[in-house]
Tab-separated table of C-alpha atoms and ligand atoms in Angstrom:
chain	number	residue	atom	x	y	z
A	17	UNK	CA	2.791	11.187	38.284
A	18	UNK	CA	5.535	9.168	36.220
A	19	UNK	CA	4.424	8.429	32.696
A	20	UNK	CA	4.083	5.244	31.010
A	21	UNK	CA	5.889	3.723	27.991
A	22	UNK	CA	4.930	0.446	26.810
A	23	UNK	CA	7.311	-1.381	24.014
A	24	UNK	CA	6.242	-4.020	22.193
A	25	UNK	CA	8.584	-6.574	20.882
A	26	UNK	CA	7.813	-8.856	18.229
A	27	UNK	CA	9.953	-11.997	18.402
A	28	UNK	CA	10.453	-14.727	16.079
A	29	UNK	CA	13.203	-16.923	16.535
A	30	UNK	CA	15.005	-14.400	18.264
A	31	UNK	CA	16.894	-16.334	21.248
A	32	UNK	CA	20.266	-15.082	21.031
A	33	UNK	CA	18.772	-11.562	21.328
A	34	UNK	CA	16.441	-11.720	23.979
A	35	UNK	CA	18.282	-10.877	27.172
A	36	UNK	CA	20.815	-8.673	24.928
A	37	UNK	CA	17.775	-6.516	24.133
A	38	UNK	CA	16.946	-6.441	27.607
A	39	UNK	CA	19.829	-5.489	28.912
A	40	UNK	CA	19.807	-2.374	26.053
A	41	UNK	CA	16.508	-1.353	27.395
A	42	UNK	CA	17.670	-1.097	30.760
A	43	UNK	CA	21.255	0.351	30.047
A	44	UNK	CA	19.156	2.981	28.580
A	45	UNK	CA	15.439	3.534	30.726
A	46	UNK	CA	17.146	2.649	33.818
A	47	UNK	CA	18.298	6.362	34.016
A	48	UNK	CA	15.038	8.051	32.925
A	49	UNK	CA	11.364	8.816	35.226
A	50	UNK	CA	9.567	6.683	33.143
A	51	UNK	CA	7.509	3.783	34.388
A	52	UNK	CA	7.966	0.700	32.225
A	53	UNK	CA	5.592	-2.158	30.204
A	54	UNK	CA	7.434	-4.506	27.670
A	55	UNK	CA	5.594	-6.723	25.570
A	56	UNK	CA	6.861	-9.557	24.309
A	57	UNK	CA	5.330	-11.618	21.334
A	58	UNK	CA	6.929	-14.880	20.694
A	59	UNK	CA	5.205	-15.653	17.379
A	60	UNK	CA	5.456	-19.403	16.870
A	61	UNK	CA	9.278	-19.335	17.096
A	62	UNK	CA	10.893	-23.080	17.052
A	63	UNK	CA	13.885	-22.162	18.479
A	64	UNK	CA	14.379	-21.584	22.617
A	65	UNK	CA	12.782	-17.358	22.855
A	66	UNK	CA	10.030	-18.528	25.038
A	67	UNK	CA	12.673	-19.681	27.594
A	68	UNK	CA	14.641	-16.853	27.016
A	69	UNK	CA	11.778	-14.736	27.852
A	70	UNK	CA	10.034	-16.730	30.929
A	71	UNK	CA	13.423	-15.967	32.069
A	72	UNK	CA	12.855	-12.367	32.021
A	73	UNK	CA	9.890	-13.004	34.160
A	74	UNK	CA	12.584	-12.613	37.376
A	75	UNK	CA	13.265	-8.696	36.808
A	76	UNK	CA	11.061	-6.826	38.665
A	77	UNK	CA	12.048	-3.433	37.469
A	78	UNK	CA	9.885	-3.413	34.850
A	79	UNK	CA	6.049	-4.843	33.904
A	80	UNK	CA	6.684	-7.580	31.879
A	81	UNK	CA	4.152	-8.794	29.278
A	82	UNK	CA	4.312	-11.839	27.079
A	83	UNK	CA	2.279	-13.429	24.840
A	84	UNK	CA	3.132	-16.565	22.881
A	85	UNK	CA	1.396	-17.427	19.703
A	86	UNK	CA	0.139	-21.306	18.977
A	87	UNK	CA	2.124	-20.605	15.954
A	88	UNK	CA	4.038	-18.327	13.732
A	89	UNK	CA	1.439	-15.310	12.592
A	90	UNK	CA	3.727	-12.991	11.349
A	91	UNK	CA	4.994	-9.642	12.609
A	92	UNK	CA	1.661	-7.714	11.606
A	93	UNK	CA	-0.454	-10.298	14.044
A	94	UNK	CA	2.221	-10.335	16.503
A	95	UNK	CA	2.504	-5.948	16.562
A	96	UNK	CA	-1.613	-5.842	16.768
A	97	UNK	CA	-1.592	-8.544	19.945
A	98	UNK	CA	1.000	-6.336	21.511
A	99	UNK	CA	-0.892	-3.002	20.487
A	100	UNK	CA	-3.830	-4.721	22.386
A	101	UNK	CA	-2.499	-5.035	25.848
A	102	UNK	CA	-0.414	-2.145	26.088
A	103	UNK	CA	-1.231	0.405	28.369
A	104	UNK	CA	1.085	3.476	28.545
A	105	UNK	CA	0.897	7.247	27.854
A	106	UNK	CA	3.435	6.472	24.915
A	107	UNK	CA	3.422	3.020	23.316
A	108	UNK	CA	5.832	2.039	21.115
A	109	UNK	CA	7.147	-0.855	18.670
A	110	UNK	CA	10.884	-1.880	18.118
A	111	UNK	CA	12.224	-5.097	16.805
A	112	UNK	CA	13.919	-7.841	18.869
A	113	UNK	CA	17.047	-8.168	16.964
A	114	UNK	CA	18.943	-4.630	17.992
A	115	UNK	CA	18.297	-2.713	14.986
A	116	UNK	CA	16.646	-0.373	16.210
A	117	UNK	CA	18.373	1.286	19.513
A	118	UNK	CA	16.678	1.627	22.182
A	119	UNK	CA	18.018	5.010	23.129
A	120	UNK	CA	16.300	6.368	19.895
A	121	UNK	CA	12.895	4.900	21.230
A	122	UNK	CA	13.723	7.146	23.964
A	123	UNK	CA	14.401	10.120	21.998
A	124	UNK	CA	10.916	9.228	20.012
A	125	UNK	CA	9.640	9.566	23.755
A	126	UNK	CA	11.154	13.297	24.578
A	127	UNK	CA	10.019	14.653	21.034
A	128	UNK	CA	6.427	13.201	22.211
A	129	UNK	CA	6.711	14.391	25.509
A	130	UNK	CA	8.255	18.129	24.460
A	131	UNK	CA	6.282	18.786	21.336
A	132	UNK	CA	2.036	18.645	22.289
A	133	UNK	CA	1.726	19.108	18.256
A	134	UNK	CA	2.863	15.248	17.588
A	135	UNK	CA	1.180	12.320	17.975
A	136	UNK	CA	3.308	9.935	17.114
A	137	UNK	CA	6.926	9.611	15.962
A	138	UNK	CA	8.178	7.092	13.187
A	139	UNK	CA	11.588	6.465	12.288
A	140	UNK	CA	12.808	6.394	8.231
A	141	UNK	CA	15.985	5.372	6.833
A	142	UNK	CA	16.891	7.882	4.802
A	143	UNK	CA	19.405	5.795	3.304
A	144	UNK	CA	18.637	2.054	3.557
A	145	UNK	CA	21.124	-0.295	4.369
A	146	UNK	CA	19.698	-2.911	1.899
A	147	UNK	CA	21.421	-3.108	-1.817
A	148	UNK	CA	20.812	-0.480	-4.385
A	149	UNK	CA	18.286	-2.607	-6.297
A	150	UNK	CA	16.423	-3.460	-3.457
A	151	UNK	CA	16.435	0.239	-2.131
A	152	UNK	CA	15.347	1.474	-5.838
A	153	UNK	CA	12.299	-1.424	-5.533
A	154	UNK	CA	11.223	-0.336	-2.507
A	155	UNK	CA	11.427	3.663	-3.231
A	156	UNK	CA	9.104	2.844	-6.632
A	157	UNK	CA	6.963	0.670	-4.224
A	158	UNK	CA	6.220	3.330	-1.998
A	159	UNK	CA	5.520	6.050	-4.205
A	160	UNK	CA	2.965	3.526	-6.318
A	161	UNK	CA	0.936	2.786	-3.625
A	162	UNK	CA	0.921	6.922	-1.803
A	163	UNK	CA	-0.068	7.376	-5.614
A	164	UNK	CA	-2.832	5.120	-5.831
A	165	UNK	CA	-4.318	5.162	-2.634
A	166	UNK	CA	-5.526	7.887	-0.101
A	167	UNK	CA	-2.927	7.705	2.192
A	168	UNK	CA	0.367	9.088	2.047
A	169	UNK	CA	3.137	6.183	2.316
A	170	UNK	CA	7.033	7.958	3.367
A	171	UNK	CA	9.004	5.929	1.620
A	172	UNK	CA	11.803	4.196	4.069
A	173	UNK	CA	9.452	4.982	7.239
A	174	UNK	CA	9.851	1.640	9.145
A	175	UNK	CA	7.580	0.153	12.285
A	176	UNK	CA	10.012	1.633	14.566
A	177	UNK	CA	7.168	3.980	15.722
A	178	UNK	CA	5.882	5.338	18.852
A	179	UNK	CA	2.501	6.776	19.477
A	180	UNK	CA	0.415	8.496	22.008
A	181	UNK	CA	-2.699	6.241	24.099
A	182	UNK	CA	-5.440	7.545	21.862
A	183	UNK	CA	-3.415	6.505	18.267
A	184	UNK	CA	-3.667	3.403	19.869
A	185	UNK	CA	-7.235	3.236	20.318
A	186	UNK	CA	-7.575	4.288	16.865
A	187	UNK	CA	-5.357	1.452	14.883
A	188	UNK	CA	-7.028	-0.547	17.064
A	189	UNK	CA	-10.238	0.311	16.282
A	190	UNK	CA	-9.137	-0.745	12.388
A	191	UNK	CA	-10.567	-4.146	12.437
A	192	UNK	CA	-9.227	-5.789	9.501
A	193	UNK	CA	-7.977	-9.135	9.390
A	194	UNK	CA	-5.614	-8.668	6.869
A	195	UNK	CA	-3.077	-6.143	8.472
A	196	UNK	CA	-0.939	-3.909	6.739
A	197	UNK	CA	0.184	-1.893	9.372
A	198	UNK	CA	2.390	0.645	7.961
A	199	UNK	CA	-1.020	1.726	6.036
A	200	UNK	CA	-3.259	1.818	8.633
A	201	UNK	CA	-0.586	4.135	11.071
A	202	UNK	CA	-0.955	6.461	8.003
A	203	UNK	CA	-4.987	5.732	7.337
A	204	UNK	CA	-5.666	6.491	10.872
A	205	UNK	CA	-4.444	10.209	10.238
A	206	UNK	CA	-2.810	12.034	13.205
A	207	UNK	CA	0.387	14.269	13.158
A	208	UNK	CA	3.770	12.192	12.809
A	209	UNK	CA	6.987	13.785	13.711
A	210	UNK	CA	9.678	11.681	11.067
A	211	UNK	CA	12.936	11.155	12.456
A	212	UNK	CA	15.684	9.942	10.320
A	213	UNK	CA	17.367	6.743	11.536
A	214	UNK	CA	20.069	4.430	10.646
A	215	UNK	CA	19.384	0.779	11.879
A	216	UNK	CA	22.253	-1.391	13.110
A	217	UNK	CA	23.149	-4.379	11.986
A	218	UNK	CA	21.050	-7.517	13.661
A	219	UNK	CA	22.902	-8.766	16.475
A	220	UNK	CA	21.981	-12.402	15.966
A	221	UNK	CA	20.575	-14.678	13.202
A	222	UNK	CA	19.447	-13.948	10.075
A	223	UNK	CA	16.223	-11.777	8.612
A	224	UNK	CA	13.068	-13.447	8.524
A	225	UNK	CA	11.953	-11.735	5.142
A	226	UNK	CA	13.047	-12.339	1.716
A	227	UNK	CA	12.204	-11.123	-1.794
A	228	UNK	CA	9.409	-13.637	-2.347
A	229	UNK	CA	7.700	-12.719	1.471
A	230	UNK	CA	8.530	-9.066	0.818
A	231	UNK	CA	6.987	-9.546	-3.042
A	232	UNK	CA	3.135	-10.841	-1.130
A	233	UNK	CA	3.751	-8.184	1.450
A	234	UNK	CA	3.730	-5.724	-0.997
A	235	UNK	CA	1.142	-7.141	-2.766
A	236	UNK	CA	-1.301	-7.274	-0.102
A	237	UNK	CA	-0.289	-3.905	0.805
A	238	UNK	CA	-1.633	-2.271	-3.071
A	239	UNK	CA	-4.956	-4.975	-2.051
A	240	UNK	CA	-5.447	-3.387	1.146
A	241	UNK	CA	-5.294	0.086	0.540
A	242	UNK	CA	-6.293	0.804	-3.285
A	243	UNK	CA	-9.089	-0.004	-5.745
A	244	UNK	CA	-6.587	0.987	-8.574
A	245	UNK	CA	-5.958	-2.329	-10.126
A	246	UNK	CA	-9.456	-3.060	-10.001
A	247	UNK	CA	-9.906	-0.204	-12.707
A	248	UNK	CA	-7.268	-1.442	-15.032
A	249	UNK	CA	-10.184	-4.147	-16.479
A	250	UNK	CA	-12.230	-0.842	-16.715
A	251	UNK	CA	-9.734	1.316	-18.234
A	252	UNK	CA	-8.341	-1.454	-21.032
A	253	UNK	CA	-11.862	-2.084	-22.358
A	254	UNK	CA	-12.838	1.479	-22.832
A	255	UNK	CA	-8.950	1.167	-24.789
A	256	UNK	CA	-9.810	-2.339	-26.815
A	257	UNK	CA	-12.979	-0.853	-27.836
A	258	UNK	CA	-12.051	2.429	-29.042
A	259	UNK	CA	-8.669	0.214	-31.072
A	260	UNK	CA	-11.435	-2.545	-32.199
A	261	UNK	CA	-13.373	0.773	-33.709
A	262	UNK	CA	-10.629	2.233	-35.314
A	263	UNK	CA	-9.475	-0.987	-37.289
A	264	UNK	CA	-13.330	-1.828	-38.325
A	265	UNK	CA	-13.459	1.353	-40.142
A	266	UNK	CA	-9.711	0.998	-41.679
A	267	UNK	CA	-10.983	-2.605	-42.594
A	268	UNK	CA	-14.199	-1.230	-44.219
A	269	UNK	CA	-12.212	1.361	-45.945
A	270	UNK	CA	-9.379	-0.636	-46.992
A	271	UNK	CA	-12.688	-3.319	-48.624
A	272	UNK	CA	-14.692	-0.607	-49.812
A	273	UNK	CA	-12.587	1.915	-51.504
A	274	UNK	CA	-9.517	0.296	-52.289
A	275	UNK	CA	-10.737	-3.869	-52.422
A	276	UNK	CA	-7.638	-5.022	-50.581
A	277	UNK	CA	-8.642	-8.412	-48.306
A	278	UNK	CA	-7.254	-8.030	-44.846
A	279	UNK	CA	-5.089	-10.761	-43.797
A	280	UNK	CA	-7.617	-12.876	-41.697
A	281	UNK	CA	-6.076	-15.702	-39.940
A	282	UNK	CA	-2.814	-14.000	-38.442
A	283	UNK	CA	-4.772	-11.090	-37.243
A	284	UNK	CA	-7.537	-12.946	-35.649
A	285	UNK	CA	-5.213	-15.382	-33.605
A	286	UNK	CA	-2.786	-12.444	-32.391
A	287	UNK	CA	-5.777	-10.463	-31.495
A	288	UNK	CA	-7.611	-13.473	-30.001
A	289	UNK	CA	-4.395	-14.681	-27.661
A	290	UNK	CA	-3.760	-10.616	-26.780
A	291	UNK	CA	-7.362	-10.416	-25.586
A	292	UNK	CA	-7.742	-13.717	-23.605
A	293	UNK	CA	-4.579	-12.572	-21.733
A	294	UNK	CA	-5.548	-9.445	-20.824
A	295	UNK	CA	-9.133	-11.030	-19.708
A	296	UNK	CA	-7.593	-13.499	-17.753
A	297	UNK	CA	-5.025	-10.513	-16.012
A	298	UNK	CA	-8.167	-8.727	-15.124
A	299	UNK	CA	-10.097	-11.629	-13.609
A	300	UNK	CA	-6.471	-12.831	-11.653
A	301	UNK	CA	-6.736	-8.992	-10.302
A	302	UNK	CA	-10.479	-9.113	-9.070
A	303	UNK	CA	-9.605	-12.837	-7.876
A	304	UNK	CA	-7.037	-11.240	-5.682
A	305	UNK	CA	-10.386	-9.112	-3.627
A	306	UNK	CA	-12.395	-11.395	-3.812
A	307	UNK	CA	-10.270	-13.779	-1.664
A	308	UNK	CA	-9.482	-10.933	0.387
A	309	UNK	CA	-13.743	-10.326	1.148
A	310	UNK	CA	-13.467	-13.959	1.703
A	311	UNK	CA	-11.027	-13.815	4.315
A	312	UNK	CA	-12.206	-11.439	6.160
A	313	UNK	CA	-15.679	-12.440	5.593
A	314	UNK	CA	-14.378	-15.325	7.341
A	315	UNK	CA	-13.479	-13.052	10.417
A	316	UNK	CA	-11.201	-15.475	11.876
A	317	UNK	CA	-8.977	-13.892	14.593
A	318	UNK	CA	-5.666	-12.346	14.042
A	319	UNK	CA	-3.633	-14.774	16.079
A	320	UNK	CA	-4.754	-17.331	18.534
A	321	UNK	CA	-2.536	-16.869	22.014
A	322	UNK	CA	-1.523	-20.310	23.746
A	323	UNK	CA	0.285	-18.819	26.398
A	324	UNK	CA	0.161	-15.428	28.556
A	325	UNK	CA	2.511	-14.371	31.472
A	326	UNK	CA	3.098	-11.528	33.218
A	327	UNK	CA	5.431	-10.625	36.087
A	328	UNK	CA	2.722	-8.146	37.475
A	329	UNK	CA	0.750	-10.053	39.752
A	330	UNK	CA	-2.401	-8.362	39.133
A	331	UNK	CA	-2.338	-9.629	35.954
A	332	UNK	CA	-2.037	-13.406	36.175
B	427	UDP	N1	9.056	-11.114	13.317
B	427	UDP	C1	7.910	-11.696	13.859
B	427	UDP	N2	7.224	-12.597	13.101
B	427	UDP	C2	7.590	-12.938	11.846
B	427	UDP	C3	8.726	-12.309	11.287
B	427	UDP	C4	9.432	-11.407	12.053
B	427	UDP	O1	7.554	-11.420	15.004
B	427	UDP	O2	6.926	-13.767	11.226
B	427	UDP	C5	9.822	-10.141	14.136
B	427	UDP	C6	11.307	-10.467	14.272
B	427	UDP	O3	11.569	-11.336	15.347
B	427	UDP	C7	11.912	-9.086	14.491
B	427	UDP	C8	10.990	-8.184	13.667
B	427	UDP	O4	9.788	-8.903	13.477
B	427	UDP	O5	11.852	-8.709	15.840
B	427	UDP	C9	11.612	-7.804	12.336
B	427	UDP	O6	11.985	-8.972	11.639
B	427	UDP	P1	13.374	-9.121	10.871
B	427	UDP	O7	14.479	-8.562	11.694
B	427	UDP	O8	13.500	-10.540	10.456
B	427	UDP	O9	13.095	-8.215	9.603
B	427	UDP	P2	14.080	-7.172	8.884
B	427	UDP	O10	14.691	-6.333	9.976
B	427	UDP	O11	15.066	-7.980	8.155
B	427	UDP	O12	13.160	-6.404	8.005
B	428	MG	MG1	15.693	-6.988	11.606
């Protein structure tokens, strides 16, 4: 029986790219066994993709899935909604843009289908194509949070991934609101096969991250998947104390033995302001879980769908 492979696109504001990613895909699956499902999310774009991709709706080659968001929920929503309704032996995720080749989603596919070992395949940049600040950022990033959490984060390894039916099941069965995808791929365990990649240069428009969005997702990355921080109030106040103890004897000395008076006023304000920082660094860091337990205590879903279409009758 022909296999399966299900790619899901995540698309926002990506009109000038739809149909040229099509046309990729079937330059390059057209040739191959495998049966086909693309999944399209159009997450809230403003621009024309949900035309561009009703469009697609006339190819009959392939199963064509698409979901359109009520509005823009980001690409972690927008790869979980896809995750959701795909239904192949192998189910990938590639951007809409033409980074990421489609032929090397189809060499993810052989190593899958060749090697029983692997469960999933992920492609890294070895060598980003960003700047060298941004790459060094990034590289310290990713060795921070493998260091303070429990799962091991490859540095460069992108969502370019592809993963066997029951992987699936089991990021799926992570039900977090608050998605941070390339942790839970790792969290959910499994053997990944890394495959060096370089990505091409976006065919059309411009990225939709930039240092500030990339800053939060980082951010909520360290929230998501380590306690660490939470420790520094821990850590600094077994540190204050043990300084605070220290000086009280040198003060008691200093009166005792030799009668020198310790310089009150400077001291106390320094150590007063130093203090009251640090307290209110430690309360910012347990504010930050705190509104995460309220978000998800909130449980609201992870996107809210306006539209679905398929071209597979069954379906609609
Ligand atoms: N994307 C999305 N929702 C967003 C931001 C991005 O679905 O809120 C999609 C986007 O259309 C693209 C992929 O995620 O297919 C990667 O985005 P982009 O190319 O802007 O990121 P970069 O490659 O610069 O990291
Ligand atoms: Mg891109």
């Amino acid at each position: 029986m022909k296999k399966k492979v299900s790619i899901i696109i995540p698309c926002h504001n990506e009109e000038k790219n739809i149909s040229l990613l099509y046309k990729e895909i079937d330059k390059c699956f057209s040739k191959t066994d495998y049966k086909l499902q693309l999944i399209f999310v159009d997450d809230g774009s403003k621009d024309n993709t949900i035309n561009e991709l009703k469009e697609l709706l006339e190819y009959k080659d392939y199963t064509i899935d698409i979901i359109n968001f009520s509005r823009n929920f980001g690409k972690e929503a927008a790869m979980y909604a896809g995750l959701e309704i795909a239904n192949g032996d192998y189910v990938g995720i590639m951007d809409a843009d033409l980074q990421q080749k489609p032929s090397l989603l189809l060499e993810m596919v052989k190593i899958l289908e060749k090697d029983m070992q692997y469960d999933s395949v992920c492609c890294y940049q070895e060598e980003r194509i960003e700047s060298k600040n941004m790459s060094y950022i990034k590289d310290k990033f990713y060795k921070l949070i493998s260091k303070i959490s429990d799962v091991d984060f490859v540095s460069g390894a992108s969502d370019f991934r592809i993963f066997r039916s029951y992987v699936v099941e089991s990021i799926l069965s992570l039900k977090e609101k608050t998605r941070f995808s390339k942790g839970i791929f790792s969290w959910v365990g499994y053997n990944t096969y890394y495959m060096p990649y370089v990505p091409e240069k976006r065919a059309n428009g411009t990225s939709n991250f930039n240092f500030k969005s990339l800053m939060l997702y980082a951010l909520s990355g360290i929230i998501s998947f380590s306690i660490a921080p939470l420790r520094i109030a821990t850590v600094c106040g077994i540190l204050f104390a043990f300084i605070s103890f220290i000086y009280l004897l040198i003060v008691i000395i200093q009166k005792i033995f030799f009668t020198i008076s310790v310089p009150g006023y400077p001291t106390l304000l320094v150590t007063m302001l130093f203090i009251g920082a640090l307290i209110l660094v430690c309360l910012g860091i347990i504010g930050e879980y705190v509104a995460r337990i309220y978000i998800e205590a909130k449980s609201r879903p992870i996107y809210v769908a306006k539209m679905r279409l398929s071209n597979d009758k069954k379906k609609k």
